[in-house]
């Protein structure tokens, strides 16, 4: 990356650590992203892969994972339309995190003393503020892990730790993509129950009340089910769960 970190050879920034913590399934990645989101005090996340690398005028950002919910497609398109070219160009020359302020009055991202080691994009192009961590793995693949919110006051240690974890997330996705021929994982009873209620038109708060869970837990179940079903959002996951006979 574009900055160094201290630590032992087997600490959180080491290759050994990343290998030991490697996800065993796609559903393992979603909780990691939720934890990273919490550490950054963000509201949402999205993981983008760069497709068409090496082909002139063919590179594009593809959203692999997100928790935007019903507005996922709109939010993803907004971000790609506003900053897509900048993201694609930036990763070719730098691995410094990108940050930006949103158009909403209270929407800002501030890296404080770490600002010189970030690259700031033009403000106000999208409603939400955010930070995007570039991950460049050469021939293996490149991408970004991005987090979005309103008032995001970021400190150096947190930025560095989340960048390391972002690299792990992208490596996990690439490693798991190699095993796509393996049959899809079975959904748990809780995941099926949450999907069924979501398919019935219930929102997360209603599902939580019905099942006696917290809204956060419901969203985690729906997120992990979405990952297991290899879907890009909740709506696609529900449709696939119906086709596979998990729900009706």
mmCIF file of N, CA and C in Angstrom, residues 143-233:
data_model
loop_
_atom_site.group_PDB
_atom_site.id
_atom_site.type_symbol
_atom_site.label_atom_id
_atom_site.label_comp_id
_atom_site.label_asym_id
_atom_site.label_seq_id
_atom_site.Cartn_x
_atom_site.Cartn_y
_atom_site.Cartn_z
ATOM 1 N N UNK A 143 -9.528 -4.096 -7.179
ATOM 2 C CA UNK A 143 -10.846 -3.610 -6.805
ATOM 3 C C UNK A 143 -10.791 -2.589 -5.687
ATOM 4 N N UNK A 144 -11.945 -2.273 -5.161
ATOM 5 C CA UNK A 144 -12.089 -1.314 -4.067
ATOM 6 C C UNK A 144 -13.053 -1.866 -3.025
ATOM 7 N N UNK A 145 -12.765 -1.563 -1.774
ATOM 8 C CA UNK A 145 -13.720 -1.791 -0.695
ATOM 9 C C UNK A 145 -14.067 -0.399 -0.159
ATOM 10 N N UNK A 146 -15.332 -0.024 -0.268
ATOM 11 C CA UNK A 146 -15.747 1.346 0.046
ATOM 12 C C UNK A 146 -16.788 1.361 1.165
ATOM 13 N N UNK A 147 -16.756 2.449 1.945
ATOM 14 C CA UNK A 147 -17.691 2.630 3.052
ATOM 15 C C UNK A 147 -18.295 4.018 2.951
ATOM 16 N N UNK A 148 -19.579 4.132 3.317
ATOM 17 C CA UNK A 148 -20.317 5.368 3.110
ATOM 18 C C UNK A 148 -21.048 5.773 4.388
ATOM 19 N N UNK A 149 -21.226 7.079 4.559
ATOM 20 C CA UNK A 149 -21.922 7.558 5.739
ATOM 21 C C UNK A 149 -22.248 9.025 5.626
ATOM 22 N N UNK A 150 -22.406 9.667 6.781
ATOM 23 C CA UNK A 150 -22.653 11.113 6.810
ATOM 24 C C UNK A 150 -21.408 11.774 7.381
ATOM 25 N N UNK A 151 -21.345 11.921 8.689
ATOM 26 C CA UNK A 151 -20.157 12.524 9.304
ATOM 27 C C UNK A 151 -19.158 11.429 9.655
ATOM 28 N N UNK A 152 -18.104 11.298 8.845
ATOM 29 C CA UNK A 152 -17.100 10.264 9.041
ATOM 30 C C UNK A 152 -15.781 10.912 9.456
ATOM 31 N N UNK A 153 -15.487 10.859 10.758
ATOM 32 C CA UNK A 153 -14.220 11.385 11.277
ATOM 33 C C UNK A 153 -13.263 10.207 11.426
ATOM 34 N N UNK A 154 -12.289 10.139 10.533
ATOM 35 C CA UNK A 154 -11.419 8.978 10.407
ATOM 36 C C UNK A 154 -10.058 9.244 11.030
ATOM 37 N N UNK A 155 -9.546 8.282 11.776
ATOM 38 C CA UNK A 155 -8.225 8.423 12.393
ATOM 39 C C UNK A 155 -7.260 7.451 11.726
ATOM 40 N N UNK A 156 -5.966 7.757 11.828
ATOM 41 C CA UNK A 156 -4.955 7.042 11.057
ATOM 42 C C UNK A 156 -4.932 5.538 11.330
ATOM 43 N N UNK A 157 -4.938 5.138 12.604
ATOM 44 C CA UNK A 157 -4.854 3.714 12.927
ATOM 45 C C UNK A 157 -6.026 2.931 12.346
ATOM 46 N N UNK A 158 -7.210 3.530 12.420
ATOM 47 C CA UNK A 158 -8.402 2.862 11.887
ATOM 48 C C UNK A 158 -8.311 2.751 10.372
ATOM 49 N N UNK A 159 -7.863 3.810 9.704
ATOM 50 C CA UNK A 159 -7.737 3.783 8.245
ATOM 51 C C UNK A 159 -6.772 2.683 7.815
ATOM 52 N N UNK A 160 -5.622 2.604 8.466
ATOM 53 C CA UNK A 160 -4.624 1.592 8.102
ATOM 54 C C UNK A 160 -5.172 0.186 8.340
ATOM 55 N N UNK A 161 -5.777 -0.035 9.499
ATOM 56 C CA UNK A 161 -6.311 -1.366 9.811
ATOM 57 C C UNK A 161 -7.387 -1.790 8.809
ATOM 58 N N UNK A 162 -8.276 -0.867 8.450
ATOM 59 C CA UNK A 162 -9.357 -1.214 7.534
ATOM 60 C C UNK A 162 -8.845 -1.409 6.109
ATOM 61 N N UNK A 163 -7.743 -0.741 5.766
ATOM 62 C CA UNK A 163 -7.156 -0.969 4.444
ATOM 63 C C UNK A 163 -6.570 -2.383 4.371
ATOM 64 N N UNK A 164 -5.898 -2.795 5.435
ATOM 65 C CA UNK A 164 -5.365 -4.161 5.486
ATOM 66 C C UNK A 164 -6.510 -5.166 5.380
ATOM 67 N N UNK A 165 -7.573 -4.923 6.107
ATOM 68 C CA UNK A 165 -8.714 -5.831 6.082
ATOM 69 C C UNK A 165 -9.401 -5.828 4.712
ATOM 70 N N UNK A 166 -9.371 -4.679 4.040
ATOM 71 C CA UNK A 166 -9.939 -4.597 2.692
ATOM 72 C C UNK A 166 -9.183 -5.498 1.733
ATOM 73 N N UNK A 167 -7.862 -5.525 1.873
ATOM 74 C CA UNK A 167 -7.047 -6.424 1.048
ATOM 75 C C UNK A 167 -7.445 -7.873 1.300
ATOM 76 N N UNK A 168 -7.683 -8.206 2.562
ATOM 77 C CA UNK A 168 -8.085 -9.569 2.907
ATOM 78 C C UNK A 168 -9.428 -9.908 2.284
ATOM 79 N N UNK A 169 -10.374 -8.961 2.328
ATOM 80 C CA UNK A 169 -11.700 -9.197 1.760
ATOM 81 C C UNK A 169 -11.605 -9.511 0.269
ATOM 82 N N UNK A 170 -10.824 -8.710 -0.463
ATOM 83 C CA UNK A 170 -10.698 -8.931 -1.905
ATOM 84 C C UNK A 170 -9.988 -10.251 -2.180
ATOM 85 N N UNK A 171 -8.957 -10.574 -1.404
ATOM 86 C CA UNK A 171 -8.285 -11.860 -1.581
ATOM 87 C C UNK A 171 -9.235 -13.022 -1.302
ATOM 88 N N UNK A 172 -10.074 -12.869 -0.284
ATOM 89 C CA UNK A 172 -11.058 -13.904 0.016
ATOM 90 C C UNK A 172 -12.001 -14.123 -1.164
ATOM 91 N N UNK A 173 -12.503 -13.024 -1.731
ATOM 92 C CA UNK A 173 -13.435 -13.131 -2.853
ATOM 93 C C UNK A 173 -12.787 -13.818 -4.050
ATOM 94 N N UNK A 174 -11.546 -13.439 -4.340
ATOM 95 C CA UNK A 174 -10.849 -14.035 -5.470
ATOM 96 C C UNK A 174 -10.618 -15.522 -5.242
ATOM 97 N N UNK A 175 -10.221 -15.886 -4.007
ATOM 98 C CA UNK A 175 -9.980 -17.293 -3.701
ATOM 99 C C UNK A 175 -11.267 -18.105 -3.789
ATOM 100 N N UNK A 176 -12.367 -17.525 -3.318
ATOM 101 C CA UNK A 176 -13.635 -18.238 -3.333
ATOM 102 C C UNK A 176 -14.205 -18.352 -4.745
ATOM 103 N N UNK A 177 -13.910 -17.364 -5.592
ATOM 104 C CA UNK A 177 -14.356 -17.427 -6.983
ATOM 105 C C UNK A 177 -13.786 -18.650 -7.698
ATOM 106 N N UNK A 178 -12.604 -19.088 -7.260
ATOM 107 C CA UNK A 178 -11.979 -20.253 -7.880
ATOM 108 C C UNK A 178 -12.717 -21.549 -7.540
ATOM 109 N N UNK A 179 -13.566 -21.467 -6.514
ATOM 110 C CA UNK A 179 -14.272 -22.677 -6.084
ATOM 111 C C UNK A 179 -15.772 -22.589 -6.392
ATOM 112 N N UNK A 180 -16.124 -21.819 -7.424
ATOM 113 C CA UNK A 180 -17.542 -21.633 -7.755
ATOM 114 C C UNK A 180 -18.222 -22.916 -8.219
ATOM 115 N N UNK A 181 -17.422 -23.885 -8.620
ATOM 116 C CA UNK A 181 -18.018 -25.139 -9.079
ATOM 117 C C UNK A 181 -18.576 -25.954 -7.917
ATOM 118 N N UNK A 182 -18.190 -25.595 -6.701
ATOM 119 C CA UNK A 182 -18.702 -26.293 -5.522
ATOM 120 C C UNK A 182 -20.172 -25.921 -5.337
ATOM 121 N N UNK A 183 -21.055 -26.865 -5.036
ATOM 122 C CA UNK A 183 -22.475 -26.548 -4.848
ATOM 123 C C UNK A 183 -22.683 -25.444 -3.813
ATOM 124 N N UNK A 184 -23.717 -24.661 -4.014
ATOM 125 C CA UNK A 184 -24.008 -23.545 -3.116
ATOM 126 C C UNK A 184 -24.238 -24.040 -1.691
ATOM 127 N N UNK A 185 -23.852 -23.219 -0.730
ATOM 128 C CA UNK A 185 -24.042 -23.566 0.666
ATOM 129 C C UNK A 185 -25.530 -23.591 1.024
ATOM 130 N N UNK A 186 -25.879 -24.433 1.958
ATOM 131 C CA UNK A 186 -27.258 -24.482 2.416
ATOM 132 C C UNK A 186 -27.557 -23.266 3.289
ATOM 133 N N UNK A 187 -28.760 -22.771 3.169
ATOM 134 C CA UNK A 187 -29.185 -21.659 4.020
ATOM 135 C C UNK A 187 -29.598 -22.183 5.381
ATOM 136 N N UNK A 188 -29.329 -21.400 6.413
ATOM 137 C CA UNK A 188 -29.752 -21.775 7.755
ATOM 138 C C UNK A 188 -31.243 -21.497 7.920
ATOM 139 N N UNK A 189 -31.824 -22.040 8.984
ATOM 140 C CA UNK A 189 -33.252 -21.822 9.235
ATOM 141 C C UNK A 189 -33.557 -20.350 9.432
ATOM 142 N N UNK A 190 -32.674 -19.633 10.148
ATOM 143 C CA UNK A 190 -32.889 -18.207 10.372
ATOM 144 C C UNK A 190 -32.808 -17.421 9.063
ATOM 145 N N UNK A 191 -31.851 -17.779 8.213
ATOM 146 C CA UNK A 191 -31.713 -17.092 6.929
ATOM 147 C C UNK A 191 -32.954 -17.312 6.068
ATOM 148 N N UNK A 192 -33.465 -18.549 6.063
ATOM 149 C CA UNK A 192 -34.675 -18.851 5.285
ATOM 150 C C UNK A 192 -35.873 -18.088 5.836
ATOM 151 N N UNK A 193 -35.991 -18.042 7.164
ATOM 152 C CA UNK A 193 -37.120 -17.332 7.780
ATOM 153 C C UNK A 193 -37.087 -15.845 7.432
ATOM 154 N N UNK A 194 -35.894 -15.254 7.499
ATOM 155 C CA UNK A 194 -35.767 -13.828 7.178
ATOM 156 C C UNK A 194 -36.060 -13.569 5.708
ATOM 157 N N UNK A 195 -35.564 -14.451 4.840
ATOM 158 C CA UNK A 195 -35.835 -14.298 3.408
ATOM 159 C C UNK A 195 -37.320 -14.450 3.101
ATOM 160 N N UNK A 196 -37.973 -15.419 3.755
ATOM 161 C CA UNK A 196 -39.396 -15.629 3.518
ATOM 162 C C UNK A 196 -40.205 -14.394 3.884
ATOM 163 N N UNK A 197 -39.909 -13.824 5.036
ATOM 164 C CA UNK A 197 -40.638 -12.636 5.477
ATOM 165 C C UNK A 197 -40.321 -11.430 4.586
ATOM 166 N N UNK A 198 -39.062 -11.333 4.167
ATOM 167 C CA UNK A 198 -38.700 -10.246 3.253
ATOM 168 C C UNK A 198 -39.432 -10.419 1.927
ATOM 169 N N UNK A 199 -39.540 -11.685 1.479
ATOM 170 C CA UNK A 199 -40.274 -11.962 0.245
ATOM 171 C C UNK A 199 -41.756 -11.671 0.370
ATOM 172 N N UNK A 200 -42.265 -11.718 1.603
ATOM 173 C CA UNK A 200 -43.671 -11.387 1.855
ATOM 174 C C UNK A 200 -43.895 -9.877 1.949
ATOM 175 N N UNK A 201 -42.818 -9.123 1.769
ATOM 176 C CA UNK A 201 -42.942 -7.664 1.785
ATOM 177 C C UNK A 201 -42.654 -7.009 3.112
ATOM 178 N N UNK A 202 -42.159 -7.776 4.087
ATOM 179 C CA UNK A 202 -41.844 -7.213 5.403
ATOM 180 C C UNK A 202 -40.504 -6.481 5.362
ATOM 181 N N UNK A 203 -40.415 -5.337 6.022
ATOM 182 C CA UNK A 203 -39.154 -4.617 6.153
ATOM 183 C C UNK A 203 -38.385 -5.186 7.344
ATOM 184 N N UNK A 204 -37.117 -4.802 7.483
ATOM 185 C CA UNK A 204 -36.253 -5.393 8.509
ATOM 186 C C UNK A 204 -36.820 -5.226 9.911
ATOM 187 N N UNK A 205 -37.399 -4.063 10.202
ATOM 188 C CA UNK A 205 -37.955 -3.823 11.537
ATOM 189 C C UNK A 205 -39.097 -4.792 11.838
ATOM 190 N N UNK A 206 -39.938 -5.043 10.830
ATOM 191 C CA UNK A 206 -41.065 -5.964 11.021
ATOM 192 C C UNK A 206 -40.579 -7.399 11.179
ATOM 193 N N UNK A 207 -39.557 -7.777 10.408
ATOM 194 C CA UNK A 207 -38.993 -9.116 10.525
ATOM 195 C C UNK A 207 -38.394 -9.312 11.915
ATOM 196 N N UNK A 208 -37.676 -8.285 12.392
ATOM 197 C CA UNK A 208 -37.059 -8.358 13.709
ATOM 198 C C UNK A 208 -38.106 -8.571 14.799
ATOM 199 N N UNK A 209 -39.212 -7.829 14.714
ATOM 200 C CA UNK A 209 -40.278 -7.962 15.711
ATOM 201 C C UNK A 209 -40.924 -9.350 15.629
ATOM 202 N N UNK A 210 -41.133 -9.831 14.411
ATOM 203 C CA UNK A 210 -41.775 -11.124 14.212
ATOM 204 C C UNK A 210 -40.932 -12.271 14.761
ATOM 205 N N UNK A 211 -39.600 -12.197 14.552
ATOM 206 C CA UNK A 211 -38.714 -13.294 14.948
ATOM 207 C C UNK A 211 -38.051 -13.081 16.302
ATOM 208 N N UNK A 212 -38.292 -11.925 16.916
ATOM 209 C CA UNK A 212 -37.679 -11.658 18.211
ATOM 210 C C UNK A 212 -36.187 -11.404 18.121
ATOM 211 N N UNK A 213 -35.769 -10.776 17.028
ATOM 212 C CA UNK A 213 -34.356 -10.483 16.813
ATOM 213 C C UNK A 213 -34.150 -8.986 16.738
ATOM 214 N N UNK A 214 -32.888 -8.557 16.761
ATOM 215 C CA UNK A 214 -32.589 -7.148 16.533
ATOM 216 C C UNK A 214 -32.582 -6.884 15.036
ATOM 217 N N UNK A 215 -32.767 -5.634 14.652
ATOM 218 C CA UNK A 215 -32.738 -5.257 13.239
ATOM 219 C C UNK A 215 -31.356 -5.567 12.659
ATOM 220 N N UNK A 216 -30.307 -5.306 13.436
ATOM 221 C CA UNK A 216 -28.938 -5.584 12.988
ATOM 222 C C UNK A 216 -28.770 -7.070 12.661
ATOM 223 N N UNK A 217 -29.308 -7.946 13.521
ATOM 224 C CA UNK A 217 -29.184 -9.387 13.295
ATOM 225 C C UNK A 217 -29.957 -9.818 12.054
ATOM 226 N N UNK A 218 -31.147 -9.252 11.877
ATOM 227 C CA UNK A 218 -31.947 -9.569 10.682
ATOM 228 C C UNK A 218 -31.179 -9.184 9.419
ATOM 229 N N UNK A 219 -30.609 -7.981 9.409
ATOM 230 C CA UNK A 219 -29.855 -7.539 8.237
ATOM 231 C C UNK A 219 -28.629 -8.424 7.998
ATOM 232 N N UNK A 220 -28.023 -8.909 9.087
ATOM 233 C CA UNK A 220 -26.874 -9.807 8.943
ATOM 234 C C UNK A 220 -27.304 -11.132 8.314
ATOM 235 N N UNK A 221 -28.452 -11.682 8.751
ATOM 236 C CA UNK A 221 -28.957 -12.929 8.174
ATOM 237 C C UNK A 221 -29.296 -12.746 6.697
ATOM 238 N N UNK A 222 -29.962 -11.630 6.384
ATOM 239 C CA UNK A 222 -30.318 -11.376 4.986
ATOM 240 C C UNK A 222 -29.066 -11.168 4.137
ATOM 241 N N UNK A 223 -28.068 -10.511 4.720
ATOM 242 C CA UNK A 223 -26.818 -10.296 4.000
ATOM 243 C C UNK A 223 -26.078 -11.591 3.734
ATOM 244 N N UNK A 224 -25.989 -12.441 4.751
ATOM 245 C CA UNK A 224 -25.272 -13.716 4.567
ATOM 246 C C UNK A 224 -26.036 -14.624 3.609
ATOM 247 N N UNK A 225 -27.366 -14.571 3.637
ATOM 248 C CA UNK A 225 -28.158 -15.364 2.695
ATOM 249 C C UNK A 225 -27.935 -14.871 1.268
ATOM 250 N N UNK A 226 -27.834 -13.570 1.109
ATOM 251 C CA UNK A 226 -27.578 -12.987 -0.208
ATOM 252 C C UNK A 226 -26.238 -13.459 -0.752
ATOM 253 N N UNK A 227 -25.237 -13.499 0.131
ATOM 254 C CA UNK A 227 -23.906 -13.967 -0.278
ATOM 255 C C UNK A 227 -23.953 -15.450 -0.647
ATOM 256 N N UNK A 228 -24.593 -16.260 0.181
ATOM 257 C CA UNK A 228 -24.668 -17.701 -0.084
ATOM 258 C C UNK A 228 -25.356 -17.988 -1.412
ATOM 259 N N UNK A 229 -26.344 -17.169 -1.753
ATOM 260 C CA UNK A 229 -27.076 -17.368 -2.997
ATOM 261 C C UNK A 229 -26.389 -16.689 -4.179
ATOM 262 N N UNK A 230 -25.193 -16.143 -3.915
ATOM 263 C CA UNK A 230 -24.398 -15.508 -4.972
ATOM 264 C C UNK A 230 -25.223 -14.452 -5.695
ATOM 265 N N UNK A 231 -25.909 -13.623 -4.920
ATOM 266 C CA UNK A 231 -26.760 -12.572 -5.475
ATOM 267 C C UNK A 231 -26.169 -11.209 -5.166
ATOM 268 N N UNK A 232 -26.542 -10.221 -5.968
ATOM 269 C CA UNK A 232 -25.972 -8.890 -5.791
ATOM 270 C C UNK A 232 -26.763 -8.033 -4.808
ATOM 271 N N UNK A 233 -28.021 -8.410 -4.546
ATOM 272 C CA UNK A 233 -28.825 -7.654 -3.593
ATOM 273 C C UNK A 233 -29.929 -8.540 -3.035
#
